[in-house]
Amino acid sequence: MSDIDDARRTLRETFGFTQFRGGQEQAITALLEGRPVLAVFPTGAGKSLCYQLPALLLDGLTVVVSPLIALMKDQVDFLVRRGVAAARLDSTLEPVEARRILDDLRADRLKLLYVAPERLASERFFQTLSKTKVALLAVDEAHCISEWGHNFRPEYLKLARLARRLGIARVLALTATATPDVASQVARAFGIADADVVITGFHRPNLELHANACAAEDRHALLLKSLKAGLAGPTIVYVTLQKTAEDLADFLAGQGFDAMAYHAGMNDERRHVVQDQFMACEAGIVVATIAFGMGIDKSNIRAVYHFNLPKSLENFAQEIGRAGRDGEPARCELFACAEDVLTLGNFTYGDTPTPEAIADLLKEILGLGPTFDISAYDLSQRHDIRQLVVQTLMTYLELEGILEATGPFYSDCKFRPLRSSGEILAQYDAPRAAFLRQVFRQARPGKIWFALDVSEVARNLEETRERISAALNHLEEKGDVELQLAGLRQGYRRTTGDPDLDELRERLVARFLDRERRDIARVHSVLEYAQAEGCLTGRLLAYFGETLVGDCGHCARCLGEPPIPLPPVPERALGSLEQEMVERVRSERHKALTSSRQLTRFLCGLVSPASSRSKLAKHPQFAALADVPFPRVLDFVKSVYN
Ligand code: ADP
Ligand code: MG
């Protein structure tokens, strides 16, 4: 029997589906023939089946890398219900559970293992995997590996190298949103041939696209008008800020709509209530930040509104993709305001580290010796660079061939004995008992808990960190102690001698500025879409490299609504008043505001690790120039400095 016949039978017997959906067969066939594949299918099209099914037919383990813990959990439950040996390793697991899964893995009892990308960066996990027969590596949200993509994740950059190191040739990269550029970057990274890039197309003929440029103060009225005129049914209104979600939900409720807010700042319980109610509702509205939607599989969403500008067309496409999964008409309306452009732009500018901070951080890192470990949190605080940006910078250093990550570990360990030390030690032979006794002696006793700095103890005892951690884990597993771990650190090894510091800094600065430029360009693509002449559907598809033949016939433009240009926001003049203000803030000599970029962030209302530590967000001048574009404030601040 041929591979594809086997695949069809598994589709029926294990998954209970009668036929493949678009693209699935092509992707699965190529994988079964041993080639790497990139699958670009819209959300909900059935990407997961493309690795779940081969996983059952191939000899060996399928490793699925996914950044979304909630989705991993759903999928593992789905597979386990169908009798598939699937498991996940993520940060939410209890240590005992995680160890059980690792045991299953070592004993070849698993067919599918879902892991978070950070997990793959761990040296220990890498060792384990290198002893396992990995048949297939599936990389979900594969666009995250593209540094030029809209959602770059530093740890993804290392996945391709990892696949090579592990000798895994069969890779399935999956994404719902990739521009042609990003798709070709992903394909190149994993050695995927053009013929094995499977793109099903994004066109969703039932989505009715509307886009308005408007003044911020007109948005409420426009939204109300659309809600009243639109198709009644479950509706999502996306906003940027948590506060807007609350305010707008209140406003809509006041207007008689069944509206609730949803954002990451709410507690889990409340979030579940809102989500469950929405899943069950026939006409409710959720006003949400982008925290809402991943894993929402509700087929009859009748409208998705963007009250605030999304930061890219990739985000936009993903968010409107949740509407009308049942194939019935759904309205997708975007309100574009100039203020949002400013806010989104300033977030981006605020993230770019200063050249001084990069230089200081480099000096520190390169002075740490041949093997060392860091806490991204501490570095972030010390150098006033956001934590994610520190992680990006460390990844750049890996890609520059200067460092190699050896894996994350917890440095601060607390334990509480659940039996007497005599009882514990009595279970081991003499050398092990002696080792444990030494470790116990290093611990600092507290009222209930004993504290250990694992790195320090390793140095004192001339032992490896791993042996000490393994011993403590073992004690916990046996119920001898209760363990608490904190202080996540990342271990590294230097792989070259000393690079030219100035050149390196220049390259890194350029890389960050390039990122900044691309992020800003993405915001502008959304604006251009909102103000576009001609068919909006065609316009959106073109961004993703797809051609619509003819016009869609039912978007705002096809229905005869002309584009409205963005109302200009009057440029605020920066004069002597502002100059005095800058000078006054400077004269206060805040440690967190020594560089012009730091001061600019402060004036634009952007917090940084140092400014939030100094509680500068409460300063009367914080955000005083939040209505001015960051580059203008930066130039102004520089002119005052000189
Ligand atoms: P994606 O990852 O592309 O967003 P999923 O893999 O989560 O989509 O699949 C979405 C839904 O489609 C799931 O409920 C899945 O069970 C279902 N599905 C996938 N393939 C098929 C098929 N061939 N026939 C019927 N349903 C399918
Ligand atoms: Mg998916």
XYZ file of C-alpha atoms and ligand atoms in Angstrom:
670
model
C 0.000 0.000 0.000
C 1.309 3.451 -0.805
C 2.057 6.083 1.784
C -0.957 8.126 0.856
C -3.324 5.185 1.240
C -1.959 4.657 4.738
C -2.437 8.344 5.376
C -6.062 8.245 4.208
C -6.804 5.295 6.424
C -5.263 7.014 9.469
C -7.255 10.131 8.633
C -10.470 8.110 8.840
C -9.667 5.698 11.591
C -7.774 7.817 14.065
C -8.998 11.325 13.315
C -12.459 10.471 12.086
C -12.290 12.813 9.067
C -13.528 11.749 5.661
C -11.196 13.748 3.455
C -8.152 15.975 3.438
C -8.568 19.696 3.350
C -6.723 21.934 0.897
C -2.944 21.576 1.131
C -2.933 18.806 3.720
C -2.382 15.968 1.279
C 0.464 17.701 -0.517
C 2.249 18.571 2.732
C 1.778 15.110 4.219
C 2.941 13.311 1.070
C 6.158 15.319 0.904
C 6.855 14.658 4.579
C 6.212 10.941 4.228
C 8.660 10.977 1.327
C 11.209 12.501 3.694
C 11.353 16.108 2.500
C 11.044 19.263 4.637
C 7.881 21.301 4.017
C 6.564 24.799 4.649
C 2.784 24.971 5.031
C 1.176 28.401 4.853
C -2.530 27.900 5.554
C -4.867 30.386 7.191
C -5.845 29.853 10.824
C -8.405 27.109 11.210
C -7.444 25.433 7.936
C -6.018 22.379 9.666
C -2.249 22.814 9.868
C -1.847 20.569 12.919
C -3.035 17.493 11.058
C -0.048 17.868 8.722
C 2.278 16.715 11.526
C -0.158 14.804 13.742
C -0.923 12.336 10.998
C 2.629 11.654 9.757
C 3.678 11.368 13.412
C 1.578 8.221 13.644
C 2.980 6.693 10.464
C 6.646 7.517 10.887
C 9.044 5.488 12.909
C 10.302 7.681 15.759
C 9.246 10.727 17.717
C 7.630 13.886 16.364
C 8.708 17.005 18.232
C 6.343 19.956 17.931
C 7.654 23.380 18.830
C 4.899 25.770 19.740
C 5.025 29.057 21.616
C 1.460 28.862 22.869
C 1.058 26.807 25.999
C -2.754 26.880 25.933
C -2.835 25.514 22.396
C -0.357 22.785 23.249
C -2.568 21.646 26.082
C -5.685 21.511 23.876
C -3.895 19.512 21.214
C -2.375 17.031 23.606
C -5.807 16.448 25.176
C -7.294 15.979 21.686
C -4.640 13.412 20.762
C -4.729 11.534 24.053
C -8.502 11.187 23.675
C -7.822 9.473 20.352
C -5.405 7.071 21.959
C -2.226 8.756 20.706
C 0.828 8.799 22.990
C 1.267 12.573 23.128
C 2.646 14.816 25.847
C 3.866 18.332 26.377
C 6.782 19.830 28.246
C 6.233 23.403 29.309
C 6.861 25.738 32.173
C 3.459 25.131 33.776
C 4.121 21.450 34.508
C 4.894 20.256 38.007
C 8.490 18.939 38.220
C 7.201 15.439 38.963
C 5.066 15.464 35.812
C 7.929 16.824 33.717
C 10.203 14.059 34.928
C 7.612 11.416 34.129
C 7.392 12.741 30.573
C 11.175 12.762 30.209
C 11.202 9.149 31.386
C 8.585 8.266 28.774
C 10.668 10.053 26.170
C 13.840 8.165 27.091
C 11.936 4.874 27.017
C 10.568 5.675 23.523
C 7.007 5.582 24.774
C 5.954 8.831 23.048
C 4.847 9.505 19.473
C 4.392 13.261 19.815
C 6.048 15.686 22.169
C 5.069 19.361 22.313
C 7.680 21.735 23.668
C 8.105 25.462 24.079
C 10.993 26.928 22.047
C 12.968 27.807 25.201
C 13.028 24.144 26.116
C 14.913 23.277 22.959
C 17.602 25.762 23.895
C 18.414 23.749 26.984
C 21.593 21.725 26.740
C 20.191 18.929 28.842
C 17.098 18.577 26.726
C 19.266 18.649 23.632
C 21.309 15.754 25.037
C 18.138 13.796 25.677
C 16.822 14.453 22.179
C 20.118 13.504 20.566
C 19.674 10.030 22.051
C 16.118 9.796 20.702
C 15.103 8.937 17.184
C 13.372 12.096 16.011
C 11.356 11.425 12.850
C 9.884 14.872 12.377
C 10.328 18.361 13.786
C 7.239 20.529 13.429
C 7.693 24.249 13.994
C 4.409 26.045 14.594
C 4.232 29.824 14.117
C 7.325 29.436 11.958
C 7.216 33.085 10.856
C 8.718 33.845 14.304
C 12.101 32.733 12.979
C 12.184 35.593 10.528
C 13.982 38.543 11.916
C 12.085 40.595 9.369
C 8.760 39.126 10.331
C 6.154 40.783 12.480
C 6.643 38.590 15.509
C 10.295 37.718 15.729
C 11.211 35.515 18.677
C 14.894 35.270 19.466
C 14.786 31.612 20.511
C 13.265 30.671 17.147
C 16.344 31.822 15.293
C 18.213 28.895 16.739
C 15.725 26.223 15.673
C 17.140 25.673 12.199
C 20.633 25.236 13.577
C 19.267 22.855 16.168
C 17.537 20.714 13.547
C 20.869 20.427 11.723
C 22.763 19.570 14.903
C 20.253 16.853 15.682
C 20.403 15.600 12.106
C 16.658 16.032 11.590
C 16.018 16.443 7.871
C 12.248 16.146 7.972
C 10.959 19.474 9.190
C 7.477 20.915 8.873
C 7.344 24.685 9.254
C 3.821 26.031 9.756
C 2.391 29.511 9.687
C -0.853 31.294 8.980
C 0.708 34.571 8.005
C 3.761 35.003 5.900
C 4.570 37.593 3.312
C 6.511 36.177 0.344
C 9.733 37.532 1.896
C 9.160 35.855 5.212
C 8.064 32.588 3.591
C 11.247 32.433 1.569
C 13.354 33.195 4.653
C 11.715 30.350 6.556
C 12.120 27.991 3.588
C 15.774 28.877 3.224
C 16.453 28.389 6.932
C 15.181 24.809 6.860
C 16.338 23.891 3.347
C 12.798 23.616 1.983
C 12.491 23.381 -1.810
C 10.153 25.785 -3.636
C 8.007 22.863 -4.720
C 7.450 21.916 -1.087
C 6.188 25.316 -0.032
C 2.453 24.671 0.202
C 0.373 27.840 0.215
C -3.385 27.379 0.211
C -4.313 31.004 -0.205
C -5.834 33.444 2.211
C -8.871 34.477 0.301
C -11.960 34.279 2.458
C -14.781 35.333 0.126
C -17.303 35.715 2.957
C -15.365 38.441 4.806
C -16.683 41.913 4.061
C -13.840 44.335 4.567
C -14.438 47.913 5.644
C -11.815 50.481 6.495
C -12.172 54.081 7.594
C -9.665 56.724 8.387
C -11.122 58.944 11.073
C -10.450 61.330 13.910
C -10.073 59.597 17.287
C -13.095 61.388 18.729
C -15.384 60.098 15.961
C -14.607 56.446 16.522
C -17.218 55.709 19.182
C -20.016 57.022 17.004
C -18.758 55.171 13.930
C -18.491 51.912 15.858
C -22.006 52.312 17.255
C -23.380 53.004 13.820
C -21.752 49.893 12.397
C -22.806 47.723 15.327
C -26.398 48.818 14.859
C -26.386 48.417 11.098
C -24.231 45.293 10.936
C -25.040 41.628 11.059
C -26.175 40.747 14.564
C -24.093 37.973 16.059
C -21.001 37.303 18.143
C -18.578 40.196 17.751
C -14.991 40.953 18.727
C -13.767 44.535 19.040
C -9.966 44.694 19.201
C -8.225 47.536 21.043
C -4.567 48.182 21.910
C -4.632 49.051 25.609
C -6.206 47.226 28.551
C -7.754 50.447 29.770
C -9.421 51.050 26.413
C -10.886 47.535 26.612
C -12.472 48.362 29.985
C -13.695 51.831 28.986
C -15.112 50.786 25.647
C -16.864 47.727 27.091
C -18.492 50.013 29.686
C -19.488 52.467 26.983
C -21.075 49.761 24.821
C -22.832 48.203 27.804
C -24.196 51.681 28.580
C -25.571 51.758 25.033
C -27.465 48.549 25.674
C -25.059 46.059 24.136
C -24.090 42.822 25.814
C -20.407 43.782 25.962
C -17.564 42.499 28.141
C -13.877 43.367 28.339
C -11.083 40.824 27.987
C -7.379 41.457 28.497
C -4.263 39.965 30.045
C -4.552 42.221 33.105
C -7.701 40.437 34.307
C -7.427 37.426 36.599
C -7.650 33.936 35.126
C -11.046 33.248 36.582
C -12.640 36.341 35.066
C -10.971 35.662 31.725
C -12.390 32.153 31.658
C -15.858 33.440 32.461
C -15.719 35.948 29.602
C -14.339 33.384 27.194
C -16.904 30.721 28.138
C -19.775 33.186 27.847
C -18.550 34.322 24.480
C -18.134 30.766 23.208
C -21.730 30.062 24.165
C -23.276 33.366 23.073
C -25.357 34.184 20.014
C -24.904 37.948 20.050
C -22.363 39.049 22.657
C -19.515 41.497 22.165
C -16.041 41.057 23.602
C -13.863 44.161 23.677
C -10.397 42.714 23.823
C -6.699 43.267 23.504
C -4.864 40.838 21.259
C -4.640 38.510 24.273
C -8.059 37.292 23.114
C -8.479 34.990 20.217
C -5.694 32.469 20.114
C -7.348 29.133 20.343
C -10.832 30.633 20.046
C -12.545 28.272 17.657
C -16.005 29.780 17.350
C -17.447 29.367 13.920
C -20.194 31.998 13.946
C -18.321 35.195 14.766
C -20.180 37.758 12.652
C -17.922 40.765 13.050
C -14.387 41.745 14.009
C -13.771 45.446 14.554
C -10.401 47.100 14.978
C -11.075 50.098 17.165
C -7.334 50.719 17.289
C -4.853 50.241 14.531
C -3.233 46.781 14.519
C 0.546 46.994 14.326
C 0.828 45.037 11.096
C -1.284 43.576 8.312
C -0.084 40.172 9.505
C -1.733 40.756 12.890
C -4.778 42.200 11.169
C -5.191 39.209 8.850
C -4.868 36.808 11.746
C -7.429 38.687 13.818
C -10.058 39.066 11.119
C -9.449 35.419 10.217
C -11.457 34.517 13.316
C -14.623 35.888 11.740
C -17.031 33.843 9.662
C -15.402 30.444 9.944
C -18.818 28.972 9.122
C -18.596 30.513 5.665
C -21.494 32.909 6.267
C -20.924 36.648 5.725
C -18.973 38.524 8.413
C -17.996 42.173 8.716
C -14.387 43.180 9.341
C -14.009 46.876 9.952
C -10.911 48.882 10.735
C -10.836 52.400 12.171
C -7.540 54.119 11.488
C -6.549 57.165 13.550
C -3.374 59.175 13.391
C -2.990 59.003 17.194
C -2.660 55.226 16.993
C 0.116 55.527 14.465
C 1.966 57.690 16.937
C 1.401 55.290 19.842
C 2.473 52.205 17.892
C 5.477 53.991 16.464
C 6.585 55.216 19.862
C 6.381 51.721 21.352
C 8.745 50.557 18.654
C 11.171 53.436 19.063
C 11.118 52.975 22.811
C 12.395 49.400 22.481
C 15.516 50.230 20.530
C 18.444 50.180 22.952
C 20.861 53.090 23.005
C 24.335 52.553 21.506
C 25.773 53.305 24.971
C 23.662 50.607 26.589
C 24.682 48.103 23.917
C 28.348 48.978 24.413
C 28.131 48.625 28.214
C 26.305 45.346 27.973
C 28.851 43.965 25.506
C 31.727 44.978 27.748
C 30.110 43.189 30.651
C 29.283 40.007 28.720
C 32.654 39.695 27.048
C 34.412 40.178 30.367
C 32.717 37.213 31.984
C 35.188 34.555 30.888
C 34.985 31.362 28.850
C 31.841 30.010 30.518
C 29.387 32.140 32.395
C 25.774 32.639 33.164
C 23.504 35.653 33.171
C 20.063 36.659 34.286
C 18.279 38.486 31.491
C 16.270 40.254 34.177
C 19.366 41.571 35.991
C 21.007 42.684 32.748
C 17.802 44.353 31.722
C 17.712 46.303 34.974
C 21.387 47.161 34.972
C 21.545 48.375 31.380
C 18.029 49.743 31.089
C 17.124 47.528 28.142
C 13.818 45.653 28.065
C 14.199 41.978 28.904
C 13.011 40.681 25.545
C 15.468 43.030 23.864
C 18.299 41.687 26.050
C 17.359 38.193 24.929
C 17.374 39.312 21.306
C 20.793 40.830 21.789
C 22.146 37.622 23.321
C 20.778 35.680 20.344
C 22.496 38.091 17.971
C 25.753 37.313 19.777
C 25.101 33.614 19.243
C 24.445 34.219 15.564
C 27.625 36.273 15.374
C 29.391 33.086 16.456
C 30.637 34.656 19.678
C 28.564 32.706 22.181
C 26.777 29.436 22.466
C 23.920 28.955 24.909
C 24.356 25.992 27.224
C 20.875 26.208 28.623
C 18.719 27.776 31.274
C 18.805 26.829 34.936
C 17.534 28.054 38.281
C 20.197 29.464 40.556
C 18.205 30.012 43.728
C 16.939 26.939 45.335
C 15.012 26.589 48.548
C 14.158 23.308 50.136
C 12.253 22.138 53.169
C 13.097 18.707 54.526
C 10.071 16.491 54.973
C 12.043 13.981 57.070
C 15.091 14.214 59.294
C 18.424 14.394 57.501
C 19.434 11.118 59.155
C 16.452 9.357 57.620
C 17.166 10.861 54.228
C 20.861 9.991 54.197
C 20.277 6.456 55.453
C 18.728 5.549 52.089
C 21.976 6.024 50.153
C 25.319 4.297 49.853
C 28.285 5.964 51.530
C 29.600 8.106 48.634
C 26.131 9.438 47.762
C 25.287 10.100 51.382
C 28.579 11.950 51.790
C 27.808 14.089 48.747
C 24.336 14.932 50.018
C 25.677 15.752 53.469
C 28.107 18.228 51.883
C 25.302 19.834 49.910
C 23.139 20.115 53.028
C 26.016 21.761 54.913
C 26.228 24.457 52.242
C 22.602 25.404 52.701
C 21.706 28.460 54.725
C 19.005 27.547 57.218
C 15.988 29.798 57.620
C 12.891 29.395 59.772
C 11.397 26.651 57.603
C 13.316 26.704 54.344
C 16.958 26.080 53.605
C 18.433 28.254 50.854
C 21.065 27.269 48.292
C 22.804 29.224 45.579
C 23.385 26.349 43.201
C 26.252 27.981 41.256
C 28.060 28.957 44.427
C 27.682 25.507 45.957
C 28.949 23.971 42.718
C 32.054 26.140 42.937
C 32.622 25.416 46.628
C 32.261 21.673 46.197
C 33.971 21.577 42.806
C 30.976 19.765 41.450
C 28.812 20.482 38.415
C 25.644 22.505 38.824
C 23.796 19.702 37.062
C 24.788 17.103 39.645
C 23.590 19.275 42.508
C 20.294 20.120 40.786
C 19.782 16.481 39.875
C 20.337 15.409 43.480
C 17.817 17.930 44.801
C 15.280 16.961 42.149
C 15.734 13.358 43.100
C 15.081 14.111 46.769
C 11.947 15.976 45.838
C 10.740 13.147 43.658
C 11.158 10.707 46.532
C 9.207 12.976 48.852
C 12.198 13.736 51.063
C 12.113 17.484 50.529
C 9.872 20.144 49.112
C 11.698 22.220 46.494
C 11.262 25.783 45.284
C 13.259 27.115 42.371
C 13.783 30.719 41.389
C 16.306 32.994 39.716
C 16.240 31.800 36.131
C 19.663 32.140 34.554
C 21.013 31.349 31.124
C 24.349 29.610 30.721
C 26.763 30.440 27.859
C 30.082 29.380 26.459
C 32.408 31.713 24.544
C 33.205 30.303 21.137
C 35.725 32.858 19.860
C 38.483 35.053 21.171
C 37.898 38.770 21.697
C 36.042 40.375 18.798
C 36.581 43.992 17.796
C 34.226 45.698 20.233
C 33.543 48.829 18.192
C 32.760 46.905 15.038
C 30.540 44.501 16.905
C 28.646 47.329 18.562
C 28.144 49.042 15.213
C 26.735 45.866 13.695
C 24.338 45.384 16.596
C 23.194 48.997 16.564
C 22.532 48.664 12.834
C 20.565 45.479 13.392
C 18.319 47.102 15.975
C 17.771 50.168 13.813
C 16.868 47.908 10.928
C 14.268 46.186 13.092
C 12.890 49.543 14.111
C 12.596 50.630 10.492
C 10.765 47.470 9.503
C 8.317 47.697 12.407
C 7.475 51.276 11.502
C 7.028 50.299 7.848
C 4.548 47.617 8.928
C 2.411 50.167 10.750
C 2.402 52.230 7.603
C 1.268 49.262 5.517
C -1.849 49.099 7.688
C -2.452 52.800 7.131
C -2.027 52.428 3.401
C -4.522 49.590 3.413
C -7.049 51.685 5.340
C -6.801 54.541 2.856
C -6.448 52.422 -0.262
C -8.386 53.108 -3.426
C -9.858 50.053 -5.066
C -10.819 46.654 -3.733
C -9.673 46.166 -0.119
C -9.758 42.380 -0.391
C -7.407 42.479 -3.359
C -5.174 44.923 -1.546
C -4.851 42.720 1.530
C -4.233 39.592 -0.518
C -1.559 41.355 -2.548
C 0.381 42.043 0.646
C 0.616 38.288 1.154
C 1.616 37.698 -2.445
C -1.736 36.477 -3.675
C -3.604 37.873 -6.678
C -7.359 38.284 -6.605
C -8.866 37.924 -10.042
C -11.288 40.815 -10.446
C -12.729 42.668 -7.456
C -14.398 41.023 -4.458
C -17.602 42.967 -5.033
C -18.544 43.347 -1.374
C -15.866 45.355 0.436
C -16.420 49.007 1.283
C -14.679 50.207 -1.876
C -16.497 47.790 -4.149
C -19.729 48.994 -2.544
C -18.795 52.531 -3.514
C -17.443 54.033 -0.282
C -14.458 56.141 -1.319
C -11.331 56.113 0.855
C -11.103 58.918 3.379
C -7.602 60.289 3.852
C -6.342 60.302 7.411
C -7.251 63.597 9.073
C -3.954 65.309 9.831
C -3.045 65.760 13.486
C -1.755 69.275 14.043
C 1.977 69.154 14.680
C 2.745 70.396 18.135
C 5.443 73.042 18.034
C 8.403 72.495 20.331
C 9.626 75.823 21.628
C 11.066 77.589 24.633
C 8.500 76.170 27.063
C 9.447 72.641 26.114
C 13.096 73.561 26.198
C 12.755 74.787 29.776
C 10.984 71.589 30.675
C 13.730 69.412 29.214
C 16.348 71.450 31.033
C 14.429 71.230 34.299
C 14.074 67.441 34.102
C 17.724 67.158 33.216
C 18.778 69.338 36.104
C 17.082 66.882 38.474
C 19.832 64.453 37.492
C 17.808 61.274 37.422
C 20.044 58.235 37.085
C 17.506 56.630 34.797
C 17.569 59.590 32.408
C 21.198 60.152 31.538
C 21.109 59.614 27.770
C 19.028 61.618 25.332
C 17.197 58.473 24.264
C 16.235 57.710 27.867
C 14.970 61.235 28.364
C 13.033 60.992 25.109
C 11.378 57.770 26.247
C 10.384 59.476 29.469
C 8.903 62.504 27.699
C 7.021 60.230 25.278
C 5.564 58.298 28.182
C 7.442 55.049 27.556
C 8.625 53.158 30.609
C 11.952 51.368 30.710
C 13.367 49.055 33.396
C 15.315 51.915 35.005
C 12.544 54.489 34.857
C 9.977 52.148 36.340
C 12.366 51.253 39.152
C 12.721 54.958 39.911
C 8.927 55.319 39.705
C 9.383 58.003 37.066
C 5.975 57.267 35.566
C 4.593 59.327 38.486
C 6.790 62.313 37.651
C 4.701 65.324 36.546
C 6.586 65.598 33.248
C 6.297 61.911 32.374
C 4.541 61.623 28.992
C 4.527 65.415 28.671
C 5.324 65.053 24.948
C 3.402 61.826 24.329
C 1.585 63.496 21.450
C 4.800 64.133 19.521
C 6.542 61.496 17.387
C 9.555 59.950 19.091
C 12.112 60.940 16.417
C 11.070 64.595 16.721
C 11.371 64.523 20.513
C 14.743 62.818 20.222
C 16.055 65.477 17.846
C 14.696 68.181 20.106
C 16.248 66.698 23.243
C 19.575 66.357 21.452
C 19.422 69.987 20.372
C 18.815 71.070 23.954
C 21.679 68.928 25.222
C 24.172 70.519 22.851
P -4.730 25.666 12.219
O -3.578 25.191 13.056
O -4.402 25.688 10.771
O -5.260 26.971 12.684
P -6.058 23.381 13.304
O -4.988 22.422 12.995
O -6.155 23.837 14.708
O -5.932 24.644 12.364
O -7.428 22.766 12.790
C -8.642 23.445 12.909
C -9.785 22.454 12.999
O -9.961 21.737 11.793
C -9.581 21.421 14.084
O -10.773 21.320 14.813
C -9.278 20.152 13.307
O -9.683 18.999 14.018
C -10.100 20.354 12.044
N -9.607 19.594 10.876
C -8.322 19.524 10.449
N -8.217 18.778 9.338
C -9.459 18.351 9.028
C -10.018 17.528 7.978
N -9.256 17.015 7.029
N -11.347 17.312 8.000
C -12.117 17.856 8.975
N -11.668 18.616 9.981
C -10.354 18.884 10.024
Mg -2.451 25.920 14.653
